[in-house]
Every structure is written in structure tokens, then in C-alpha cells.
Coordinates of C-alpha atoms in Angstrom, one line a residue:
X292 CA 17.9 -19.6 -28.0
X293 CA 21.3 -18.5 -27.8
X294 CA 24.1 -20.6 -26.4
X295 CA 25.5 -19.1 -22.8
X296 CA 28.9 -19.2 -24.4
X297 CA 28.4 -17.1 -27.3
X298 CA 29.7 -13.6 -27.0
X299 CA 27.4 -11.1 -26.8
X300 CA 28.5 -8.3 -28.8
X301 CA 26.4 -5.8 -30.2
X302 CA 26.0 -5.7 -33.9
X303 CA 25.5 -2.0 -35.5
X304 CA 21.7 -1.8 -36.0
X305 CA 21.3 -3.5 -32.5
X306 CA 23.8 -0.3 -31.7
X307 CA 21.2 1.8 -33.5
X308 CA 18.1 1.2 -31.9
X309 CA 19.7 1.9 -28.4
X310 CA 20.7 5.1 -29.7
X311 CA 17.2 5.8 -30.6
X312 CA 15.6 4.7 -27.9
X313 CA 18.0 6.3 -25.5
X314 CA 17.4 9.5 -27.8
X315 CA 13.6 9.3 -27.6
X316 CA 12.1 5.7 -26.8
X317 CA 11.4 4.3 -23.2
X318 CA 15.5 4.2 -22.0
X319 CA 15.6 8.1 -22.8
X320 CA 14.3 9.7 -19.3
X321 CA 13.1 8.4 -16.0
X322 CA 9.8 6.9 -15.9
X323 CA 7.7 9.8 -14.0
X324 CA 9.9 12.2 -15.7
X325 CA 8.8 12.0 -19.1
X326 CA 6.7 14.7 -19.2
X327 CA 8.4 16.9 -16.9
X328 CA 11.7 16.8 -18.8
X329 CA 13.1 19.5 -21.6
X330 CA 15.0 16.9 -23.2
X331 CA 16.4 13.5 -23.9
X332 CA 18.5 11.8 -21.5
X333 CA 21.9 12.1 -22.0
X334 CA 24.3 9.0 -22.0
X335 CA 27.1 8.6 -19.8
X336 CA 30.6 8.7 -21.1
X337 CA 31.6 4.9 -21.5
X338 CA 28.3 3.7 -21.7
X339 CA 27.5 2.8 -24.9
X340 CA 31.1 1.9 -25.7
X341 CA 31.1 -0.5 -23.1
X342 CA 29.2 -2.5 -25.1
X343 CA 30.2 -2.0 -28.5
X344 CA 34.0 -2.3 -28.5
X345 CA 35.2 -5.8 -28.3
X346 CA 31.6 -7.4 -27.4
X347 CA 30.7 -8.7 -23.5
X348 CA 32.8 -11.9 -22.7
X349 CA 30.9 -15.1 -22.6
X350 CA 29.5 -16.0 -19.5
X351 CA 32.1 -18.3 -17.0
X352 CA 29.3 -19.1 -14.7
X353 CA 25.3 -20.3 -14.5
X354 CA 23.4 -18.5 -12.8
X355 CA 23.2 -20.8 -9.7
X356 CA 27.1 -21.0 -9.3
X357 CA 27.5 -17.6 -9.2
X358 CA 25.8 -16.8 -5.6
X359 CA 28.5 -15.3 -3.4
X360 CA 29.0 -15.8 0.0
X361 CA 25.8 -15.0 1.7
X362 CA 26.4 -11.7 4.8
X363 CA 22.5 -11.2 4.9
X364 CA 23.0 -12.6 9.2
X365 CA 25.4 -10.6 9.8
X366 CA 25.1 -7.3 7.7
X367 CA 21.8 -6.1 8.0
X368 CA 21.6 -4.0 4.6
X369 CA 20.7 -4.5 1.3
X370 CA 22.1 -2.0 -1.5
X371 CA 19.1 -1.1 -4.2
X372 CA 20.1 0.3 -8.0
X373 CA 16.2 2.2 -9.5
X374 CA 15.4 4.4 -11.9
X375 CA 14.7 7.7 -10.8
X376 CA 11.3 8.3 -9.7
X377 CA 10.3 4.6 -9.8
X378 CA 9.7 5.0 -5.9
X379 CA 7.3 6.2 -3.6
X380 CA 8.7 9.5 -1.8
X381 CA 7.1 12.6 0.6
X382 CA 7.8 16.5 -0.5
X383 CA 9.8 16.1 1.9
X384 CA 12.3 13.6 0.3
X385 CA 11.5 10.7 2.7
X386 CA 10.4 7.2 1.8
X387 CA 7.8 5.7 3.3
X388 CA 7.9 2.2 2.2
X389 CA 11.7 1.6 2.3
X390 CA 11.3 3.2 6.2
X391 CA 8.7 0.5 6.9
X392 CA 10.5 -1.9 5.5
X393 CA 13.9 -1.4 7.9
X394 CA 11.8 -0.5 11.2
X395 CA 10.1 -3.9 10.4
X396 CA 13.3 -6.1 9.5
X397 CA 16.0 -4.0 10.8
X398 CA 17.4 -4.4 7.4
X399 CA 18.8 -0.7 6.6
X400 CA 18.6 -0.1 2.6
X401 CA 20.6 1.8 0.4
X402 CA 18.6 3.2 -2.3
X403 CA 20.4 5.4 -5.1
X404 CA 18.8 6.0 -8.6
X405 CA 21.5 5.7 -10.5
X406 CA 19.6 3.7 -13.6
X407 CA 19.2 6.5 -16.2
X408 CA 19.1 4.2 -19.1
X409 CA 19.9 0.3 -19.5
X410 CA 22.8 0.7 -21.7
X411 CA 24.7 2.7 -19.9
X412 CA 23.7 0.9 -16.6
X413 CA 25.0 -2.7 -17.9
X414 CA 27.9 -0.5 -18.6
X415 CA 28.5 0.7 -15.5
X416 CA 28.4 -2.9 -14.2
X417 CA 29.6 -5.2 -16.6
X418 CA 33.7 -5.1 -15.6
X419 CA 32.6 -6.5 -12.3
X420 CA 30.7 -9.0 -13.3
X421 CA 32.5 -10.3 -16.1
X422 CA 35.5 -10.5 -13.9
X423 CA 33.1 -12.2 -10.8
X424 CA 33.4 -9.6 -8.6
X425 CA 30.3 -7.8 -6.6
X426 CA 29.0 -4.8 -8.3
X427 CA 28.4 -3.2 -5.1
X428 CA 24.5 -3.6 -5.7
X429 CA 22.6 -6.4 -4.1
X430 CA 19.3 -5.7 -6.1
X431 CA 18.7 -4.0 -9.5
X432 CA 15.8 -3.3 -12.0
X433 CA 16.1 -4.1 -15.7
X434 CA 14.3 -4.0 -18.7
X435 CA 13.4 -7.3 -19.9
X436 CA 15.5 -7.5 -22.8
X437 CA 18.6 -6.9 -20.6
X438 CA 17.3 -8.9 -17.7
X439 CA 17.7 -11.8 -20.5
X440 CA 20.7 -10.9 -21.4
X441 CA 22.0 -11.0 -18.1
X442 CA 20.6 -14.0 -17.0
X443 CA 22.0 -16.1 -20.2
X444 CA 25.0 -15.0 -19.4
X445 CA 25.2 -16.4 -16.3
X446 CA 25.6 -12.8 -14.0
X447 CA 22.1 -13.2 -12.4
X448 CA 21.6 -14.8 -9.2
X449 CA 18.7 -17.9 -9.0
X450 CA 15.7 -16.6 -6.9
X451 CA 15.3 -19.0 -3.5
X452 CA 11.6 -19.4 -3.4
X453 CA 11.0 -20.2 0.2
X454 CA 12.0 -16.4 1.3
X455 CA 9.7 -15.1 -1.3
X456 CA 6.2 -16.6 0.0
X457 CA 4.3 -13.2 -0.9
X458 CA 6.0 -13.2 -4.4
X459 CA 5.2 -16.4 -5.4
X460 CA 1.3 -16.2 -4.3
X461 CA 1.0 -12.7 -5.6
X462 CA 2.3 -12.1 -9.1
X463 CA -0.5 -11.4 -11.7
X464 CA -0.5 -14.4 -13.8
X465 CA 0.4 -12.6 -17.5
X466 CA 3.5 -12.3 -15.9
X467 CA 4.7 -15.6 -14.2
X468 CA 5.9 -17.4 -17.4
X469 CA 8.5 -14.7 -19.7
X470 CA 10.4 -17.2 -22.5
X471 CA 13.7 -15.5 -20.7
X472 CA 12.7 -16.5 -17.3
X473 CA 10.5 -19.6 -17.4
X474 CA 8.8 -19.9 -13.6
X475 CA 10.5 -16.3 -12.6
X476 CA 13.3 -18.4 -11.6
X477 CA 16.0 -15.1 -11.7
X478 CA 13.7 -12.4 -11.9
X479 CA 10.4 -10.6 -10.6
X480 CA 8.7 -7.8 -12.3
X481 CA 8.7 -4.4 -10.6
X482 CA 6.2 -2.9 -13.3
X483 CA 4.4 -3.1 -16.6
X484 CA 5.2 -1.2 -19.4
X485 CA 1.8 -1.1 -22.1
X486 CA 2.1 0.2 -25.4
X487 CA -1.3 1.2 -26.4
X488 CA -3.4 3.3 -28.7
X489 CA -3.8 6.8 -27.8
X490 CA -5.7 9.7 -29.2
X491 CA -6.8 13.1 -29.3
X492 CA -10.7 13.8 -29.8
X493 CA -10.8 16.9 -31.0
X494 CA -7.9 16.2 -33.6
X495 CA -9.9 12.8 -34.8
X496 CA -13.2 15.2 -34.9
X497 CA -14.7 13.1 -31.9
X498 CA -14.2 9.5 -33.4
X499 CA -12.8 6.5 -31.8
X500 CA -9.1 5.0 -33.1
X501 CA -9.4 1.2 -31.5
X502 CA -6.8 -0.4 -33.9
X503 CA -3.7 -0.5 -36.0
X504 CA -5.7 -0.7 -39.0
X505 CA -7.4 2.1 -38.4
X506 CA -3.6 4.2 -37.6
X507 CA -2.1 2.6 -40.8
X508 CA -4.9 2.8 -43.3
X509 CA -7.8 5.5 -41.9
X510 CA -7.9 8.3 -44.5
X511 CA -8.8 11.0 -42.3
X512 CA -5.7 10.4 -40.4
X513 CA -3.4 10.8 -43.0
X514 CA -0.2 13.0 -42.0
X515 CA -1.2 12.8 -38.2
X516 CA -0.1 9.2 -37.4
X517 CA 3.0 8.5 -34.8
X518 CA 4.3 5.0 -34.4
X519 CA 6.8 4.2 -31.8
X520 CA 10.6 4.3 -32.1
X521 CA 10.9 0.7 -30.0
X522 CA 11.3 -1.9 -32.6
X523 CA 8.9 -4.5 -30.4
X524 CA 6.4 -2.3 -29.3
X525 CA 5.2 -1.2 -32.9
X526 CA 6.0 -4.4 -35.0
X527 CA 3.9 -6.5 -32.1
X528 CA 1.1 -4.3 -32.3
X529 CA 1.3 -4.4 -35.9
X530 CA 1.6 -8.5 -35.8
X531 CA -1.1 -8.7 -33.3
X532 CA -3.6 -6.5 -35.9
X533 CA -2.3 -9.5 -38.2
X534 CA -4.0 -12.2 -36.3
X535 CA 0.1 -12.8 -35.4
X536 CA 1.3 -13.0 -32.5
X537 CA 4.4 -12.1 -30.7
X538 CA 5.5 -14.6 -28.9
X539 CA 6.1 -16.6 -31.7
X540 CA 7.0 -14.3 -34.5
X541 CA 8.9 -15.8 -37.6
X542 CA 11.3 -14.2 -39.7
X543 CA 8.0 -14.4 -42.5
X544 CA 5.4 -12.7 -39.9
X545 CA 8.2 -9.7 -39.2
X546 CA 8.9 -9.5 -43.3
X547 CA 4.6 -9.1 -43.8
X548 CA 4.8 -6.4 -40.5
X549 CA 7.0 -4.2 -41.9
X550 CA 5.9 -3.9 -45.6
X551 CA 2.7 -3.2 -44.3
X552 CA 4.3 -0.3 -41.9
X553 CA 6.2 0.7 -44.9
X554 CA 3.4 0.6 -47.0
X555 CA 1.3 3.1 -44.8
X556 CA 5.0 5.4 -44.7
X557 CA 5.1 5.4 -48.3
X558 CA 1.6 7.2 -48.6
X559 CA 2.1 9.4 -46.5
X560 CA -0.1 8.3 -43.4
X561 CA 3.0 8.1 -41.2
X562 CA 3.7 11.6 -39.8
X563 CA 7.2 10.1 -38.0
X564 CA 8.0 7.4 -35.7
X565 CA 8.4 9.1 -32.2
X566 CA 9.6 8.4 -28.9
X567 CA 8.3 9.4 -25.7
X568 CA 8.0 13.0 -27.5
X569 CA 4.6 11.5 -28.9
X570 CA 3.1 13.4 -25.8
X571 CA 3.4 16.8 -26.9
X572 CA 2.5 16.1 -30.4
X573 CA -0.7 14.5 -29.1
X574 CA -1.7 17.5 -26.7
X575 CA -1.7 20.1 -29.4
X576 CA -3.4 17.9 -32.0
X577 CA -0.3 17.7 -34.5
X578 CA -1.1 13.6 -33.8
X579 CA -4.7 12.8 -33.8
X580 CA -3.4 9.9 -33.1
X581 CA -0.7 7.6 -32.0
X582 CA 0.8 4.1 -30.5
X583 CA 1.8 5.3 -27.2
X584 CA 3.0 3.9 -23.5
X585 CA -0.1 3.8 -20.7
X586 CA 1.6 5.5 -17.7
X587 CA 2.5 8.5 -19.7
X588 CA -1.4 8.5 -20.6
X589 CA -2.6 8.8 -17.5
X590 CA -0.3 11.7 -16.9
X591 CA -1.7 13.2 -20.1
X592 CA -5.2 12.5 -19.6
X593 CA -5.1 14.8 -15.9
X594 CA -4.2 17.6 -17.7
X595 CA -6.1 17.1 -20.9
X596 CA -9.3 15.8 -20.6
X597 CA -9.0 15.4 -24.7
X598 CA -7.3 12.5 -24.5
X599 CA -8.1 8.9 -24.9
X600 CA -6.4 5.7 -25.2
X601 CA -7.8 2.1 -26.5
X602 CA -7.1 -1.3 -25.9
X603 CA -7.0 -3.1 -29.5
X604 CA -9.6 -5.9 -29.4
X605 CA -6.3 -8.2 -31.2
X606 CA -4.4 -7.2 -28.0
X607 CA -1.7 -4.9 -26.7
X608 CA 1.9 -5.3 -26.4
X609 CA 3.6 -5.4 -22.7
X610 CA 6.8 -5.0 -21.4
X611 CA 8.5 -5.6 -18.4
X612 CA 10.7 -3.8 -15.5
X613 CA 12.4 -6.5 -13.7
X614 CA 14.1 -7.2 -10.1
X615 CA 17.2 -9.4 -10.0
X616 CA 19.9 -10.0 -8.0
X617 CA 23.3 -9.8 -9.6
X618 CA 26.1 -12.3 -9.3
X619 CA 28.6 -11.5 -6.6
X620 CA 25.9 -9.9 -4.3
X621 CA 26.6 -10.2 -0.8
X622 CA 23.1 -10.0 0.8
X623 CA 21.1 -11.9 -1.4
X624 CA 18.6 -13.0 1.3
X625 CA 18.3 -9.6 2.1
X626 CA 17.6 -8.4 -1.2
X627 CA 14.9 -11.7 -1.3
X628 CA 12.8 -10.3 1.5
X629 CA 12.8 -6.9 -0.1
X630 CA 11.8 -8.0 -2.8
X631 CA 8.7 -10.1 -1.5
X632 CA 7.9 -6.9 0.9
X633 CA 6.8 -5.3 -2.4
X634 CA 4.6 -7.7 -3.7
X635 CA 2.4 -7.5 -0.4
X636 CA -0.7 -5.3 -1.7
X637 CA -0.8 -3.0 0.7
X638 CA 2.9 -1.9 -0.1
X639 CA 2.2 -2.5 -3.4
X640 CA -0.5 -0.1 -3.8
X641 CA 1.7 2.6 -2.4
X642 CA 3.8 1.9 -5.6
X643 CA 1.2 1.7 -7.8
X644 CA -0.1 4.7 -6.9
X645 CA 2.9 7.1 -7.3
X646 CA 4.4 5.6 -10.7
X647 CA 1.0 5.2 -12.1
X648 CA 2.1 1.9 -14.1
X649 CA 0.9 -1.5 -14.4
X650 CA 0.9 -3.3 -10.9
X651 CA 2.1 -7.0 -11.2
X652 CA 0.8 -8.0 -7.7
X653 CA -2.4 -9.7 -7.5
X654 CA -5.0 -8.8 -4.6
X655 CA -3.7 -4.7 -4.7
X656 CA -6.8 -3.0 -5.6
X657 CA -8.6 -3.2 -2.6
X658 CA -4.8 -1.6 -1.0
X659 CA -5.0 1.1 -4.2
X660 CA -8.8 2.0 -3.6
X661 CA -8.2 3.0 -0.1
X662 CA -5.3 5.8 -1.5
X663 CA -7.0 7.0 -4.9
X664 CA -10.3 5.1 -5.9
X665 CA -9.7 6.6 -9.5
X666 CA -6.2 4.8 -9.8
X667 CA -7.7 1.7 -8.6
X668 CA -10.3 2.0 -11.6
X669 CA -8.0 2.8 -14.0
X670 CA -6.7 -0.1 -16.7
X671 CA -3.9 0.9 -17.2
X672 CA -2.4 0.2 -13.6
X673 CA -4.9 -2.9 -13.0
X674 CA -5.9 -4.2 -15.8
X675 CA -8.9 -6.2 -15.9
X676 CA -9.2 -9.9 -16.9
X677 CA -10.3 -9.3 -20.4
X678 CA -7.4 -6.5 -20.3
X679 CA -5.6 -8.6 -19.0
X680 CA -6.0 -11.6 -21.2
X681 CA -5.1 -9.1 -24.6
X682 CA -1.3 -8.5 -22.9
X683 CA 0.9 -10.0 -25.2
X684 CA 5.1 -10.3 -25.0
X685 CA 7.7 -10.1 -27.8
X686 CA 9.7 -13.3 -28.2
X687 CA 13.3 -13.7 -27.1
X688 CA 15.7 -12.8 -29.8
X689 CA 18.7 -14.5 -31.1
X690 CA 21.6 -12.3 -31.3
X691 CA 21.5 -13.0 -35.1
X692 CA 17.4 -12.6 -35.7
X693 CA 18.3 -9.3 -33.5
X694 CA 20.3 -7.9 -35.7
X695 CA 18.2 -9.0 -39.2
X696 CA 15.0 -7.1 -37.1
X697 CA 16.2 -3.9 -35.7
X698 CA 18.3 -3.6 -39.1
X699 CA 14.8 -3.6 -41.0
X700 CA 13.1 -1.4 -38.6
X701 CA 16.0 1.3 -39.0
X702 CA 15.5 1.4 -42.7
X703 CA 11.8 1.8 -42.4
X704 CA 11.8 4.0 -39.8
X705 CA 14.8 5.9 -41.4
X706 CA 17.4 5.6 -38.7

């Protein structure tokens, strides 16, 4: 792991594969969105700059001496950064969960989505935190990689476990442990992020794809292949069809990944490395098949009945959507019992069932069956034990082994 001190500038293939995935991979468009959008999300001016000038200071501060005066007594609000549709809402523009939540605490929240992407985000925050002032936010979802980043630079908050007694009873096990955030002491999930296998059964000509092998080396797939732009979420599926796994790649296991990805590009089975604009390719058949993200499948699969996905018997690759609570924050105890509020099923189902991602709080599908029986069935928002059990993470990255990965992936992938 990184030391807290060292500066955290970002090195130009790291620079790249923000650029692509902002372009087409998961930080491009809001998570409901990605189907109903025309095009990639654009990127704030000063976003990306922000972090590629002179590099983020090193951290002054852990995370536990950077807890600000506490106004949760007296100021009964809490201020809430999301992405855009990542929260349950009426035609009608009202919120039903965030009104239950005030008329049950009194605690008035202010919600804005104003998360469009994480680089421009940190961006957006990063003056005020370097300098140890409040953001203005109280609570804020992350992506795991930046929730790491965050947290080792000492501009997270530590978590006080006695206000969060649903949290702590509640969260799914595969996700109580992240290398980042041993115990969840800084952060807990808001979602799960899968990167399966999904295909299209006419394309395939009815057959099954259940594997990596099968994508990279399956003649009667050749040409109509799409891997994923996000560095982690193909080379883990690709290590995990290796008998490797993620969470402890070495510089050796990512070498074999990749010549074995470019081996498969070099004949030709590749037909291009996509981001979220896999889903179109896949409805008309110009991929029979394709790595691809599980709440965009179940979109898919209501309008296409064509569509399949598969969980690889070697496993699947997960990410993570995160809650934290930023240095400076001035209702942190505020933001706490928000935070446990959704990790209590029944207010977790109402979640669940809108963004149509994986659910991280135990004891929900009882909550979800009552609202859409099919949901509550459904994988890929409650995955089963032996689902479950197959969810794998990508290891924490050093800045340097960052930079030496994503600078590989851009050559294979063309970048």
C-alpha cells in the first residue's frame, strides 16, 4: 500500500483510462440512464484538470482527526451528493424514502445529484478538502477506487458504529471486508456494480456463452466479441478464467492476462473494447456476445427477451458504490443515521427496486418481494449464495503498479 504522504498525482495512462471510461465505461452517464441517453457524458470544465496539473497534495490529516465540529443537535439537516437517478422518486418528482426519513427523524435532507462522473466530482471537491475546509456536503457516494483514494489521504471521516446498529447487522457479507476499507471503518456500500457475461441468442444461434474462454477463443464468435473499456473489470474476469484471482494479482498474473487478451485481438475474435455502448451492439446482434455490467442487463432483458447473461463458474468481478462522509462535514451524526436508515430492508428494497442493482443489505428480499416478486428473483440484484460466493474484487493499486496496468491495457485495447 501506498504511504498517506505520497502525492497523488495522476500519471498519463491513469489520465487515459478516465478519459475512456468517462467517454464510454461506467463514469460516462448516470446509472439508470445508460440506456436512455444519446451520448457520452460530458466532463465539466476543470474536472479532469483538477487532477492532472500539479498532482493532489498529500494528505495533512488521518482520517479520525479530521471530524469537524459536530451541529447534527442543533441543525437538523444533512446535505446528500448522488448520482443522478440512483434514488427512488414518484412521476411526480417526490421522494418517498428521503420524506420518510425526515417525518421520522426530523432531520430535513438536502439531496442534489450533482455526481456525473468521479473525476470531475473529486474535482469539484478537492480545494476544500485539501485546504480542511467543509465541502458543503455531509454525505457522498464514490466509486471504490476513489473512495480509497480518499480515505488514504486522510479527507474521509471514520464511521461511529454505535449510530449505525442496522448497518453493521445488515451488510451482505462479500462486502464487509474491501482491502481499502478493512471492517467498513470509512465507508458503506450503496450498490453493487457486476460485470458479467451477456449474450444475445439469436446472434450465438441459441447456444450458451458461460465463460471467458469461450469469448476469447470460441470460433463461431469470431468478429462479434466486446470486452469492457474498465481496466479491472475485463483483466479480473480474464484472471479469474486463469484460476487467478483478483485480489491478489501480481505484476506476472496481469502480464499472462493481457497476452492472452491480446492474443484473442490479434486474430481477430475481438470486435472492440466497449463501454456502456455494448448495449446497443448486443440488441441488434452486431455482438453475440459480450462482458457486460448486470443492471444494464436487466434493463435490456425487459425489452429483449433475446438476451441472456451468465455467471462464469471461475466467478465474476464486483464493484462497489460507496457512502462516506467527507472531512470537514458538519452533521456527521446526521449523515450516520441516514446512512443506517438505508440499510433497513424495508427501505432498502425500495432502492433496490428502482436502480435495479445489486442490494448490499442482508434480510431485503422478503421487503423486494412484496414490490416486484420478479426483482426479488432476479441475481443480479440478490444474488444467491453460490452467486454470491463467485463475487470477486480487484486489489488496491499502488500509484506506481497503477500506472504499469492501465498503461498495458491502453496499448492492448488501443487507447
Amino acid at each position: 500500500m501506498e504511504s498517506r504522504h505520497e502525492p497523488e498525482s495522476l500519471s498519463a495512462p491513469q489520465l487515459a483510462a478516465m478519459r475512456r471510461s468517462m467517454a464510454g465505461g461506467r463514469m460516462a452517464l448516470s446509472r439508470r440512464g445508460l440506456l436512455r441517453a444519446g451520448g457520452a457524458g460530458a466532463l465539466a470544465a476543470g474536472g479532469l484538470g483538477a487532477l492532472s496539473g500539479c498532482g493532489i497534495p498529500p494528505a495533512g490529516r488521518t482520517g479520525a482527526d479530521s471530524a469537524a465540529d459536530d451541529h447534527s443537535a442543533e441543525e437538523k439537516r444533512v446535505a446528500f451528493s448522488n448520482w443522478t437517478e440512483y434514488m427512488d422518486e414518484t412521476k411526480g418528482g417526490r421522494r418517498p424514502t428521503l420524506e420518510e426519513f425526515r417525518r421520522r427523524t426530523g432531520i430535513t435532507v438536502k439531496y442534489t445529484e450533482d455526481i456525473n462522473d468521479n473525476v470531475e466530482f473529486f474535482g469539484k471537491i478537492k480545494p476544500q478538502l485539501a485546504a480542511g475546509q467543509d465541502t458543503g456536503r455531509d454525505l457522498i457516494c464514490v466509486t471504490d477506487w476513489l473512495a480509497a483514494r480518499m480515505i488514504r489521504l486522510g479527507w474521509v471521516q471514520t464511521l461511529d458504529a454505535a449510530h449505525l446498529p442496522h448497518a453493521y447487522t445488515n451488510l451482505a457479507a462479500e462486502f464487509r471486508d474491501p482491502d481499502w476499507d478493512p471492517g467498513r471503518a470509512h465507508s458503506y456500500p450503496w450498490t453493487g456494480i457486476p460485470a458479467v457475461i451477456a449474450y444475445n441468442k439469436k446472434a450465438t444461434g441459441g447456444r450458451s456463452v458461460t465463460s471467458v474462454s469461450q469469448l476469447l477463443e470460441d470460433p463461431r464468435l469470431k468478429g462479434r466479441v466486446g470486452l469492457l473499456t474498465e481496466m479491472r473489470d475485463t483483466v479480473g474476469l480474464t484472471l479469474l478464467d486463469m484460476g487467478k484471482r483478483p485480489e491478489s494479482v501480481t505484476a506476472d498474473d496481469f502480464g499472462a492476462a493481457i497476452a492472452r487478451l491480446q492474443k484473442a485481438s490479434d486474430r481477430g475474435q475481438i470486435r472492440r473494447f466497449t463501454g456502456n455502448d455494448y448495449t446497443g451492439d448486443l440488441t441488434r446482434g452486431d455482438l453475440a456476445a459480450c462482458m457486460a455490467w448486470a443492471g444494464d442487463l436487466i434493463q435490456l432483458q425487459a425489452d429483449n427477451p433475446e438476451i441472456e447473461f451468465a455467471i462464469p463458474d471461475a466467478g465474476y468481478m464486483t464493484a462497489t458504490d460507496n457512502l462516506l462522509i467527507p472531512a470537514g462535514a458538519r452533521h456527521k451524526k446526521n449523515a450516520e443515521r441516514l446512512i443506517d436508515y438505508y440499510y433497513e430492508p424495508k427501505v432498502a428494497a425500495k432502492i433496490a427496486a428502482y436502480i435495479n442493482y445489486v442490494c448490499p443489505v442482508d434480510g431485503v428480499r422478503a421487503e423486494l418481494a412484496k414490490i416486484d416478486k420478479e426483482l426479488a428473483d432476479n441475481p443480479l440484484i440478490l444474488p444467491d449464495e453460490e452467486m454470491a460466493a463467485k463475487s470477486h474484487a480487484f486489489r488496491s493499486l499502488s500509484s506506481t503498479e497503477e500506472t504499469a496496468f492501465e498503461d498495458a491495457f491502453a496499448k492492448l485495447t488501443g487507447a
